[in-house]
């Protein structure tokens, strides 16, 4: 899988690619990342990539031509190196908000060309001509698409086989649709007593079935309180057992109860 990232700030990606999960995926060649700077495709002494918006108003807009020349170079290089043709993605607050199902799809794909906007954004004619998907990280505005690109690359990298130290760990993570799509349960580690707070008794019982039931109830209770729509989705997908439903009914009747 290969991602080509178009960014005015390729140096932002260097530390990201040499640490932790992304480094492992990158070094193992599971997720290949190439960085491209549209400034390298701009003309003139100043290699200008932006200009003022038509109609006036604040800020600058990234011009279509340097972005187009950069994108065409990406395509040409991908073709020469035998990489698959992939969709072009723009990170933008107006895009679809990224979720785990999207990440799973991208993690099983051949990759993408990821475009990081800056300033007020890109000339709309470039977007209309070349962009296949627009992805948002959420309902807030970042200064650039680089953090959004790193978020996607990180989420994709940790789903690659062999990248996490413990293969089972992402199976139990929040939003795993193959499991139940619910939020993860709380976690505890040593010491058993920390500043007058003890680890929940169930986790110290040594009884595997008891521990699993406690974790299941924590996932149900947390999801019910924080993200009730996840409970409904799990129910529709057939992921809730009769004992899950009984637990939830009791929780709704006694919302203050301690799961
Ligand atoms: N004028 C744009 C708007 O209000 O929709 C915001 C532009 S923002 C300052 C500059 C760039 O940051 C965008 O082109 C986009 O690439 C990126 N960006 C900002 N917020 C984002 C978000 N929530 N998700 C993904 N990318 C974002």
Short mmCIF file of C-alpha atoms and ligand atoms in Angstrom, two decimals:
data_model
loop_
_atom_site.label_atom_id
_atom_site.label_comp_id
_atom_site.label_asym_id
_atom_site.label_seq_id
_atom_site.Cartn_x
_atom_site.Cartn_y
_atom_site.Cartn_z
CA UNK A 1 0.00 0.00 0.00
CA UNK A 2 1.41 3.36 -0.98
CA UNK A 3 0.32 6.84 0.03
CA UNK A 4 1.66 9.89 -1.80
CA UNK A 5 1.23 12.99 0.34
CA UNK A 6 1.11 16.40 -1.30
CA UNK A 7 2.06 19.01 1.28
CA UNK A 8 3.77 22.39 1.55
CA UNK A 9 5.37 21.12 4.77
CA UNK A 10 6.87 17.65 4.09
CA UNK A 11 9.25 18.15 7.03
CA UNK A 12 6.30 17.77 9.41
CA UNK A 13 6.10 14.09 8.44
CA UNK A 14 9.72 13.16 9.17
CA UNK A 15 9.39 12.66 12.96
CA UNK A 16 6.04 10.96 12.48
CA UNK A 17 7.56 8.32 10.18
CA UNK A 18 10.45 7.47 12.52
CA UNK A 19 8.42 6.77 15.69
CA UNK A 20 6.34 3.88 17.01
CA UNK A 21 3.65 2.18 14.99
CA UNK A 22 4.06 4.27 11.84
CA UNK A 23 7.82 3.60 11.81
CA UNK A 24 7.22 -0.15 12.05
CA UNK A 25 4.67 -0.11 9.22
CA UNK A 26 6.87 2.19 7.16
CA UNK A 27 10.13 0.26 7.68
CA UNK A 28 8.44 -3.08 7.01
CA UNK A 29 7.19 -1.65 3.71
CA UNK A 30 3.59 -2.34 4.71
CA UNK A 31 2.68 1.33 4.37
CA UNK A 32 4.86 3.23 1.95
CA UNK A 33 4.73 7.03 2.20
CA UNK A 34 6.14 9.45 -0.40
CA UNK A 35 6.14 13.17 0.16
CA UNK A 36 5.64 15.76 -2.57
CA UNK A 37 5.86 19.54 -2.29
CA UNK A 38 3.76 21.56 -4.78
CA UNK A 39 6.30 24.38 -4.41
CA UNK A 40 8.72 22.22 -6.42
CA UNK A 41 6.25 22.51 -9.32
CA UNK A 42 5.65 26.27 -9.05
CA UNK A 43 7.15 28.71 -11.54
CA UNK A 44 8.99 32.00 -11.02
CA UNK A 45 11.78 33.04 -8.70
CA UNK A 46 9.50 32.91 -5.68
CA UNK A 47 7.94 29.55 -6.57
CA UNK A 48 4.60 30.95 -5.58
CA UNK A 49 1.83 28.44 -4.83
CA UNK A 50 -0.92 30.75 -3.54
CA UNK A 51 -2.71 33.94 -4.50
CA UNK A 52 -5.46 36.24 -3.24
CA UNK A 53 -9.07 35.08 -3.53
CA UNK A 54 -11.20 36.43 -6.37
CA UNK A 55 -14.03 38.49 -4.90
CA UNK A 56 -11.80 39.74 -2.12
CA UNK A 57 -11.75 38.67 1.49
CA UNK A 58 -9.06 37.47 3.85
CA UNK A 59 -6.40 34.84 3.33
CA UNK A 60 -4.78 33.19 0.36
CA UNK A 61 -5.87 30.31 -1.87
CA UNK A 62 -3.65 27.51 -3.22
CA UNK A 63 -3.44 27.82 -7.00
CA UNK A 64 -4.61 24.98 -9.23
CA UNK A 65 -1.59 24.81 -11.56
CA UNK A 66 1.26 23.89 -9.15
CA UNK A 67 -1.04 21.35 -7.48
CA UNK A 68 -1.95 19.87 -10.87
CA UNK A 69 1.67 19.57 -12.00
CA UNK A 70 2.53 17.95 -8.68
CA UNK A 71 -0.38 15.50 -8.91
CA UNK A 72 0.52 14.59 -12.50
CA UNK A 73 4.10 13.89 -11.38
CA UNK A 74 2.78 11.61 -8.65
CA UNK A 75 0.73 9.70 -11.20
CA UNK A 76 3.67 9.45 -13.60
CA UNK A 77 6.01 8.19 -10.87
CA UNK A 78 3.45 5.70 -9.61
CA UNK A 79 3.00 4.36 -13.15
CA UNK A 80 6.79 3.99 -13.68
CA UNK A 81 7.21 2.14 -10.38
CA UNK A 82 4.24 -0.13 -11.05
CA UNK A 83 2.11 1.22 -8.19
CA UNK A 84 -1.66 0.85 -8.54
CA UNK A 85 -3.83 3.75 -9.66
CA UNK A 86 -5.44 5.18 -6.52
CA UNK A 87 -8.04 7.80 -5.61
CA UNK A 88 -7.16 11.39 -4.78
CA UNK A 89 -8.17 12.51 -1.30
CA UNK A 90 -8.34 16.08 -0.03
CA UNK A 91 -8.42 16.78 3.70
CA UNK A 92 -11.02 19.46 4.31
CA UNK A 93 -13.51 20.53 6.99
CA UNK A 94 -16.23 20.19 4.33
CA UNK A 95 -15.48 16.47 3.82
CA UNK A 96 -17.05 13.38 5.37
CA UNK A 97 -15.92 12.95 8.96
CA UNK A 98 -13.46 10.03 9.15
CA UNK A 99 -14.59 6.98 11.14
CA UNK A 100 -13.30 3.49 11.89
CA UNK A 101 -15.19 1.84 9.01
CA UNK A 102 -13.47 4.26 6.59
CA UNK A 103 -10.08 3.50 8.16
CA UNK A 104 -10.68 -0.24 7.72
CA UNK A 105 -11.47 0.31 4.05
CA UNK A 106 -8.34 2.42 3.53
CA UNK A 107 -6.22 -0.11 5.41
CA UNK A 108 -7.25 -2.80 2.91
CA UNK A 109 -6.73 -0.54 -0.12
CA UNK A 110 -3.76 0.10 -2.42
CA UNK A 111 -3.38 3.57 -0.89
CA UNK A 112 -4.22 7.06 -2.10
CA UNK A 113 -2.86 10.43 -3.05
CA UNK A 114 -3.44 12.59 0.03
CA UNK A 115 -3.63 16.36 -0.47
CA UNK A 116 -3.04 18.65 2.50
CA UNK A 117 -4.63 22.07 2.11
CA UNK A 118 -3.34 25.28 3.71
CA UNK A 119 -4.48 28.91 4.04
CA UNK A 120 -8.13 29.36 2.95
CA UNK A 121 -7.98 26.14 0.95
CA UNK A 122 -7.56 25.15 -2.71
CA UNK A 123 -8.89 26.66 -5.92
CA UNK A 124 -12.26 24.92 -6.30
CA UNK A 125 -11.56 24.10 -9.97
CA UNK A 126 -8.73 21.79 -8.91
CA UNK A 127 -11.05 20.08 -6.41
CA UNK A 128 -13.81 19.67 -9.01
CA UNK A 129 -11.38 18.23 -11.56
CA UNK A 130 -9.24 15.85 -9.51
CA UNK A 131 -10.51 15.13 -6.00
CA UNK A 132 -12.38 11.84 -5.49
CA UNK A 133 -12.95 12.03 -1.71
CA UNK A 134 -12.87 14.82 0.84
CA UNK A 135 -12.13 13.73 4.40
CA UNK A 136 -12.62 15.79 7.54
CA UNK A 137 -11.10 15.02 10.92
CA UNK A 138 -14.07 16.62 12.71
CA UNK A 139 -16.09 19.77 13.08
CA UNK A 140 -13.22 22.14 13.76
CA UNK A 141 -10.68 23.94 11.60
CA UNK A 142 -6.99 23.03 11.48
CA UNK A 143 -4.32 25.24 9.93
CA UNK A 144 -3.48 22.54 7.39
CA UNK A 145 -4.31 19.03 6.26
CA UNK A 146 -1.03 17.51 7.51
CA UNK A 147 -2.36 16.48 10.94
CA UNK A 148 -5.40 14.93 9.26
CA UNK A 149 -3.12 13.02 6.84
CA UNK A 150 -1.00 11.77 9.74
CA UNK A 151 -4.15 10.73 11.61
CA UNK A 152 -5.27 8.62 8.65
CA UNK A 153 -1.80 7.13 8.08
CA UNK A 154 -1.43 6.28 11.78
CA UNK A 155 -4.86 4.64 11.97
CA UNK A 156 -4.18 2.66 8.77
CA UNK A 157 -0.68 1.61 9.92
CA UNK A 158 -1.87 0.10 13.21
CA UNK A 159 -4.32 -2.15 11.37
CA UNK A 160 -1.58 -3.73 9.24
CA UNK A 161 -0.75 -7.31 10.28
CA UNK A 162 2.37 -7.53 12.44
CA UNK A 163 2.62 -3.81 13.20
CA UNK A 164 1.28 -3.86 16.76
CA UNK A 165 3.31 -5.75 19.35
CA UNK A 166 0.21 -7.64 20.40
CA UNK A 167 -1.87 -8.65 17.38
CA UNK A 168 -4.98 -8.98 19.56
CA UNK A 169 -4.83 -5.43 20.83
CA UNK A 170 -6.64 -3.64 18.02
CA UNK A 171 -9.32 -6.35 18.00
CA UNK A 172 -10.46 -5.08 21.42
CA UNK A 173 -10.15 -1.38 20.57
CA UNK A 174 -13.11 0.97 20.37
CA UNK A 175 -15.26 0.88 17.19
CA UNK A 176 -14.03 -2.56 16.02
CA UNK A 177 -16.95 -3.59 13.85
CA UNK A 178 -15.79 -7.21 13.63
CA UNK A 179 -16.21 -7.39 17.42
CA UNK A 180 -19.21 -5.20 18.27
CA UNK A 181 -18.31 -1.59 17.34
CA UNK A 182 -18.59 -0.50 21.00
CA UNK A 183 -16.22 1.68 23.05
CA UNK A 184 -13.28 -0.01 24.78
CA UNK A 185 -13.41 -0.82 28.51
CA UNK A 186 -11.20 1.00 31.09
CA UNK A 187 -7.69 -0.40 31.68
CA UNK A 188 -5.58 -0.61 34.86
CA UNK A 189 -1.99 -1.54 35.65
CA UNK A 190 0.37 -1.73 38.65
CA UNK A 191 0.29 -0.74 41.44
CA UNK A 192 -2.92 -2.32 42.65
CA UNK A 193 -3.50 0.64 45.03
CA UNK A 194 -2.74 4.11 43.73
CA UNK A 195 -3.49 7.21 45.82
CA UNK A 196 -6.33 5.49 47.69
CA UNK A 197 -7.87 4.08 44.51
CA UNK A 198 -7.99 0.33 44.02
CA UNK A 199 -8.16 -1.67 40.81
CA UNK A 200 -11.74 -3.01 40.35
CA UNK A 201 -12.12 -6.28 42.24
CA UNK A 202 -13.32 -8.19 39.17
CA UNK A 203 -9.94 -7.72 37.48
CA UNK A 204 -8.12 -9.16 40.50
CA UNK A 205 -10.33 -12.24 40.75
CA UNK A 206 -8.27 -14.45 38.45
CA UNK A 207 -11.56 -15.80 37.12
CA UNK A 208 -11.39 -15.43 33.33
CA UNK A 209 -15.15 -15.60 32.73
CA UNK A 210 -15.75 -13.08 35.49
CA UNK A 211 -13.16 -10.70 34.03
CA UNK A 212 -14.60 -11.02 30.53
CA UNK A 213 -18.13 -10.30 31.81
CA UNK A 214 -16.86 -7.23 33.72
CA UNK A 215 -15.13 -5.94 30.58
CA UNK A 216 -18.22 -6.58 28.48
CA UNK A 217 -20.43 -4.68 30.93
CA UNK A 218 -17.97 -1.80 31.03
CA UNK A 219 -18.03 -1.57 27.22
CA UNK A 220 -21.84 -1.64 27.25
CA UNK A 221 -22.18 0.92 30.06
CA UNK A 222 -19.60 3.32 28.61
CA UNK A 223 -21.11 3.10 25.12
CA UNK A 224 -24.64 3.57 26.49
CA UNK A 225 -23.57 6.67 28.41
CA UNK A 226 -21.22 8.29 25.90
CA UNK A 227 -22.37 7.06 22.50
CA UNK A 228 -25.84 5.45 22.66
CA UNK A 229 -25.97 5.22 18.86
CA UNK A 230 -23.17 2.61 19.02
CA UNK A 231 -25.42 0.41 21.19
CA UNK A 232 -28.19 0.70 18.63
CA UNK A 233 -25.79 -0.18 15.79
CA UNK A 234 -24.48 -3.20 17.74
CA UNK A 235 -28.08 -4.30 18.38
CA UNK A 236 -29.00 -4.03 14.68
CA UNK A 237 -25.84 -5.93 13.72
CA UNK A 238 -26.80 -8.76 16.09
CA UNK A 239 -23.85 -8.20 18.45
CA UNK A 240 -25.90 -7.98 21.69
CA UNK A 241 -26.74 -11.16 23.61
CA UNK A 242 -29.75 -11.66 25.88
CA UNK A 243 -27.55 -11.01 28.92
CA UNK A 244 -26.22 -7.81 27.30
CA UNK A 245 -29.81 -6.64 26.79
CA UNK A 246 -30.73 -7.50 30.38
CA UNK A 247 -27.70 -5.55 31.62
CA UNK A 248 -28.63 -2.53 29.46
CA UNK A 249 -32.27 -2.61 30.57
CA UNK A 250 -31.11 -2.58 34.18
CA UNK A 251 -28.66 0.25 33.43
CA UNK A 252 -31.39 2.37 31.82
CA UNK A 253 -33.66 1.78 34.80
CA UNK A 254 -30.86 2.56 37.26
CA UNK A 255 -28.61 5.05 35.42
CA UNK A 256 -26.55 5.79 38.52
CA UNK A 257 -25.61 2.16 39.11
CA UNK A 258 -21.96 1.27 38.98
CA UNK A 259 -21.30 -1.13 36.15
N1 LIG B 1 -11.48 27.89 4.73
C1 LIG B 1 -11.58 26.54 5.12
C2 LIG B 1 -12.94 26.27 5.76
O1 LIG B 1 -13.38 27.10 6.56
O2 LIG B 1 -13.55 25.22 5.47
C3 LIG B 1 -10.53 26.17 6.14
C4 LIG B 1 -9.16 26.09 5.59
S1 LIG B 1 -8.01 25.50 6.76
C5 LIG B 1 -7.46 26.94 7.56
C6 LIG B 1 -6.62 25.00 5.80
C7 LIG B 1 -6.58 23.54 5.45
O3 LIG B 1 -6.52 22.78 6.64
C8 LIG B 1 -7.73 22.98 4.68
O4 LIG B 1 -7.63 23.24 3.30
C9 LIG B 1 -7.64 21.51 4.99
O5 LIG B 1 -6.73 20.84 4.14
C10 LIG B 1 -7.09 21.50 6.40
N2 LIG B 1 -8.14 21.29 7.42
C11 LIG B 1 -8.66 22.21 8.25
N3 LIG B 1 -9.57 21.68 9.05
C12 LIG B 1 -9.66 20.38 8.73
C13 LIG B 1 -10.45 19.30 9.21
N4 LIG B 1 -11.35 19.46 10.18
N5 LIG B 1 -10.26 18.09 8.67
C14 LIG B 1 -9.37 17.90 7.67
N6 LIG B 1 -8.60 18.89 7.18
C15 LIG B 1 -8.73 20.11 7.70
#
